[in-house]
Amino acid sequence: MNRTPVNPWPWSLRLGYNQAEIVEGMGRQLICAGQTAVDGEGNPRHAADMRGQIELSLNNLEVVLAEARMTLANVIQVKVYTTDVDEALKNFDVLGVRFGRLDAAPPMTLLGVSRLALPPLMFEIEAIAAD
């Protein structure tokens, strides 16, 4: 799979994502459900801790990807839903570190929502991956 970044403006790179990517030579595609800060039994964790919720949500996404023999490097699109955009942005370095160490900057959308499926949850990440 070949990925070519498309960035008519450089500002999004400072935030860790490309405006778009051309993806060619793709084989499998994995559509991931939104991953949140829940444990293996589906119980919410890290109430009122945005950073903890982002980290656990990414951990859960990595587990799903690994089950499909993929990593964050395979992610070609990210959608983030949060009940507090400002607090999520304060902690977005967590995403930058995880994707950045793989030299990945998938196109991303960040949406503020009034709530997520379970009231203690503040952050949810949905991804599409390919290889």
PDB file of C-alpha atoms in Angstrom, residues 17-120:
ATOM      1  CA  TYR A  17      -2.714  14.950  10.533  1.00  0.00           C
ATOM      2  CA  ASN A  18      -2.816  15.261   6.748  1.00  0.00           C
ATOM      3  CA  GLN A  19      -5.668  17.024   4.997  1.00  0.00           C
ATOM      4  CA  ALA A  20      -6.017  13.974   2.766  1.00  0.00           C
ATOM      5  CA  GLU A  21      -4.091  10.949   1.579  1.00  0.00           C
ATOM      6  CA  ILE A  22      -4.039   9.143  -1.728  1.00  0.00           C
ATOM      7  CA  VAL A  23      -4.062   5.418  -0.915  1.00  0.00           C
ATOM      8  CA  GLU A  24      -3.011   3.075  -3.723  1.00  0.00           C
ATOM      9  CA  GLY A  25      -2.321  -0.641  -3.897  1.00  0.00           C
ATOM     10  CA  MET A  26      -4.578  -1.400  -0.961  1.00  0.00           C
ATOM     11  CA  GLY A  27      -5.455  -4.993  -0.063  1.00  0.00           C
ATOM     12  CA  ARG A  28      -7.597  -5.504   3.022  1.00  0.00           C
ATOM     13  CA  GLN A  29      -9.664  -2.756   4.621  1.00  0.00           C
ATOM     14  CA  LEU A  30     -10.716  -2.773   8.284  1.00  0.00           C
ATOM     15  CA  ILE A  31     -13.616  -0.620   9.487  1.00  0.00           C
ATOM     16  CA  CYS A  32     -13.318  -0.201  13.250  1.00  0.00           C
ATOM     17  CA  ALA A  33     -16.187   0.612  15.575  1.00  0.00           C
ATOM     18  CA  GLY A  34     -15.634   3.555  17.859  1.00  0.00           C
ATOM     19  CA  GLN A  35     -13.215   2.666  20.650  1.00  0.00           C
ATOM     20  CA  THR A  36     -13.642   4.221  24.079  1.00  0.00           C
ATOM     21  CA  ALA A  37     -12.091   4.056  27.534  1.00  0.00           C
ATOM     22  CA  VAL A  38     -13.612   0.756  28.615  1.00  0.00           C
ATOM     23  CA  ASP A  39     -11.982  -2.324  30.084  1.00  0.00           C
ATOM     24  CA  GLY A  40     -12.233  -5.859  28.672  1.00  0.00           C
ATOM     25  CA  GLU A  41     -15.682  -6.230  30.201  1.00  0.00           C
ATOM     26  CA  GLY A  42     -17.010  -2.999  28.679  1.00  0.00           C
ATOM     27  CA  ASN A  43     -16.873  -1.026  31.938  1.00  0.00           C
ATOM     28  CA  PRO A  44     -15.982   2.680  31.611  1.00  0.00           C
ATOM     29  CA  ARG A  45     -12.625   3.731  33.063  1.00  0.00           C
ATOM     30  CA  HIS A  46     -10.918   7.054  33.797  1.00  0.00           C
ATOM     31  CA  ALA A  47     -14.044   9.087  34.635  1.00  0.00           C
ATOM     32  CA  ALA A  48     -13.324  12.830  34.381  1.00  0.00           C
ATOM     33  CA  ASP A  49      -9.773  12.101  33.081  1.00  0.00           C
ATOM     34  CA  MET A  50      -9.594  13.033  29.388  1.00  0.00           C
ATOM     35  CA  ARG A  51      -5.945  12.066  29.024  1.00  0.00           C
ATOM     36  CA  GLY A  52      -6.584   8.648  30.573  1.00  0.00           C
ATOM     37  CA  GLN A  53      -9.598   8.138  28.316  1.00  0.00           C
ATOM     38  CA  ILE A  54      -7.622   9.044  25.188  1.00  0.00           C
ATOM     39  CA  GLU A  55      -4.811   6.660  26.151  1.00  0.00           C
ATOM     40  CA  LEU A  56      -7.165   3.753  26.909  1.00  0.00           C
ATOM     41  CA  SER A  57      -9.219   4.406  23.756  1.00  0.00           C
ATOM     42  CA  LEU A  58      -6.012   4.229  21.693  1.00  0.00           C
ATOM     43  CA  ASN A  59      -4.928   1.086  23.544  1.00  0.00           C
ATOM     44  CA  ASN A  60      -8.267  -0.508  22.680  1.00  0.00           C
ATOM     45  CA  LEU A  61      -7.950   0.577  19.050  1.00  0.00           C
ATOM     46  CA  GLU A  62      -4.486  -0.986  18.916  1.00  0.00           C
ATOM     47  CA  VAL A  63      -5.885  -4.264  20.293  1.00  0.00           C
ATOM     48  CA  VAL A  64      -8.572  -4.328  17.583  1.00  0.00           C
ATOM     49  CA  LEU A  65      -5.982  -3.541  14.907  1.00  0.00           C
ATOM     50  CA  ALA A  66      -3.634  -6.241  16.218  1.00  0.00           C
ATOM     51  CA  GLU A  67      -6.436  -8.802  16.061  1.00  0.00           C
ATOM     52  CA  ALA A  68      -6.593  -8.008  12.317  1.00  0.00           C
ATOM     53  CA  ARG A  69      -2.755  -8.122  12.048  1.00  0.00           C
ATOM     54  CA  MET A  70      -2.521  -4.338  11.655  1.00  0.00           C
ATOM     55  CA  THR A  71      -1.117  -1.394  13.634  1.00  0.00           C
ATOM     56  CA  LEU A  72      -1.775   2.325  13.898  1.00  0.00           C
ATOM     57  CA  ALA A  73       0.510   2.655  10.856  1.00  0.00           C
ATOM     58  CA  ASN A  74      -2.292   1.038   8.823  1.00  0.00           C
ATOM     59  CA  VAL A  75      -4.892   3.622   9.838  1.00  0.00           C
ATOM     60  CA  ILE A  76      -5.967   5.705   6.841  1.00  0.00           C
ATOM     61  CA  GLN A  77      -8.767   7.741   8.475  1.00  0.00           C
ATOM     62  CA  VAL A  78      -9.675   8.776  12.018  1.00  0.00           C
ATOM     63  CA  LYS A  79     -12.865  10.258  13.435  1.00  0.00           C
ATOM     64  CA  VAL A  80     -12.819  11.511  17.009  1.00  0.00           C
ATOM     65  CA  TYR A  81     -15.932  12.266  19.025  1.00  0.00           C
ATOM     66  CA  THR A  82     -15.655  14.104  22.331  1.00  0.00           C
ATOM     67  CA  THR A  83     -17.921  15.723  24.871  1.00  0.00           C
ATOM     68  CA  ASP A  84     -15.257  18.403  25.510  1.00  0.00           C
ATOM     69  CA  VAL A  85     -13.361  19.575  22.432  1.00  0.00           C
ATOM     70  CA  ASP A  86     -11.124  21.990  24.356  1.00  0.00           C
ATOM     71  CA  GLU A  87     -10.049  19.348  26.867  1.00  0.00           C
ATOM     72  CA  ALA A  88      -9.483  16.800  24.095  1.00  0.00           C
ATOM     73  CA  LEU A  89      -7.296  19.253  22.174  1.00  0.00           C
ATOM     74  CA  LYS A  90      -5.218  19.914  25.309  1.00  0.00           C
ATOM     75  CA  ASN A  91      -4.407  16.198  25.320  1.00  0.00           C
ATOM     76  CA  PHE A  92      -4.072  15.570  21.583  1.00  0.00           C
ATOM     77  CA  ASP A  93      -0.330  15.132  22.015  1.00  0.00           C
ATOM     78  CA  VAL A  94      -1.202  11.564  23.049  1.00  0.00           C
ATOM     79  CA  LEU A  95      -2.439  10.904  19.505  1.00  0.00           C
ATOM     80  CA  GLY A  96       0.539  12.757  18.046  1.00  0.00           C
ATOM     81  CA  VAL A  97       3.006  10.582  19.946  1.00  0.00           C
ATOM     82  CA  ARG A  98       1.265   7.308  19.072  1.00  0.00           C
ATOM     83  CA  PHE A  99       0.857   8.052  15.366  1.00  0.00           C
ATOM     84  CA  GLY A 100       4.011  10.167  15.073  1.00  0.00           C
ATOM     85  CA  ARG A 101       6.378   7.439  16.210  1.00  0.00           C
ATOM     86  CA  LEU A 102       5.062   5.417  13.249  1.00  0.00           C
ATOM     87  CA  ASP A 103       5.456   8.395  10.905  1.00  0.00           C
ATOM     88  CA  ALA A 104       1.680   8.310  10.350  1.00  0.00           C
ATOM     89  CA  ALA A 105      -0.650  11.293  10.081  1.00  0.00           C
ATOM     90  CA  PRO A 106      -3.989   9.943   8.843  1.00  0.00           C
ATOM     91  CA  PRO A 107      -6.706  12.429   7.855  1.00  0.00           C
ATOM     92  CA  MET A 108      -8.765  13.211  10.934  1.00  0.00           C
ATOM     93  CA  THR A 109     -12.088  14.730  11.930  1.00  0.00           C
ATOM     94  CA  LEU A 110     -12.795  15.972  15.458  1.00  0.00           C
ATOM     95  CA  LEU A 111     -16.422  16.409  16.474  1.00  0.00           C
ATOM     96  CA  GLY A 112     -17.927  17.750  19.679  1.00  0.00           C
ATOM     97  CA  VAL A 113     -20.981  15.799  20.834  1.00  0.00           C
ATOM     98  CA  SER A 114     -23.387  16.253  23.722  1.00  0.00           C
ATOM     99  CA  ARG A 115     -22.666  12.749  25.069  1.00  0.00           C
ATOM    100  CA  LEU A 116     -21.362   9.326  24.137  1.00  0.00           C
ATOM    101  CA  ALA A 117     -22.993   5.912  24.622  1.00  0.00           C
ATOM    102  CA  LEU A 118     -22.146   5.718  28.338  1.00  0.00           C
ATOM    103  CA  PRO A 119     -22.328   8.898  30.437  1.00  0.00           C
ATOM    104  CA  PRO A 120     -18.794   8.722  31.983  1.00  0.00           C
TER     105      PRO A 120
END
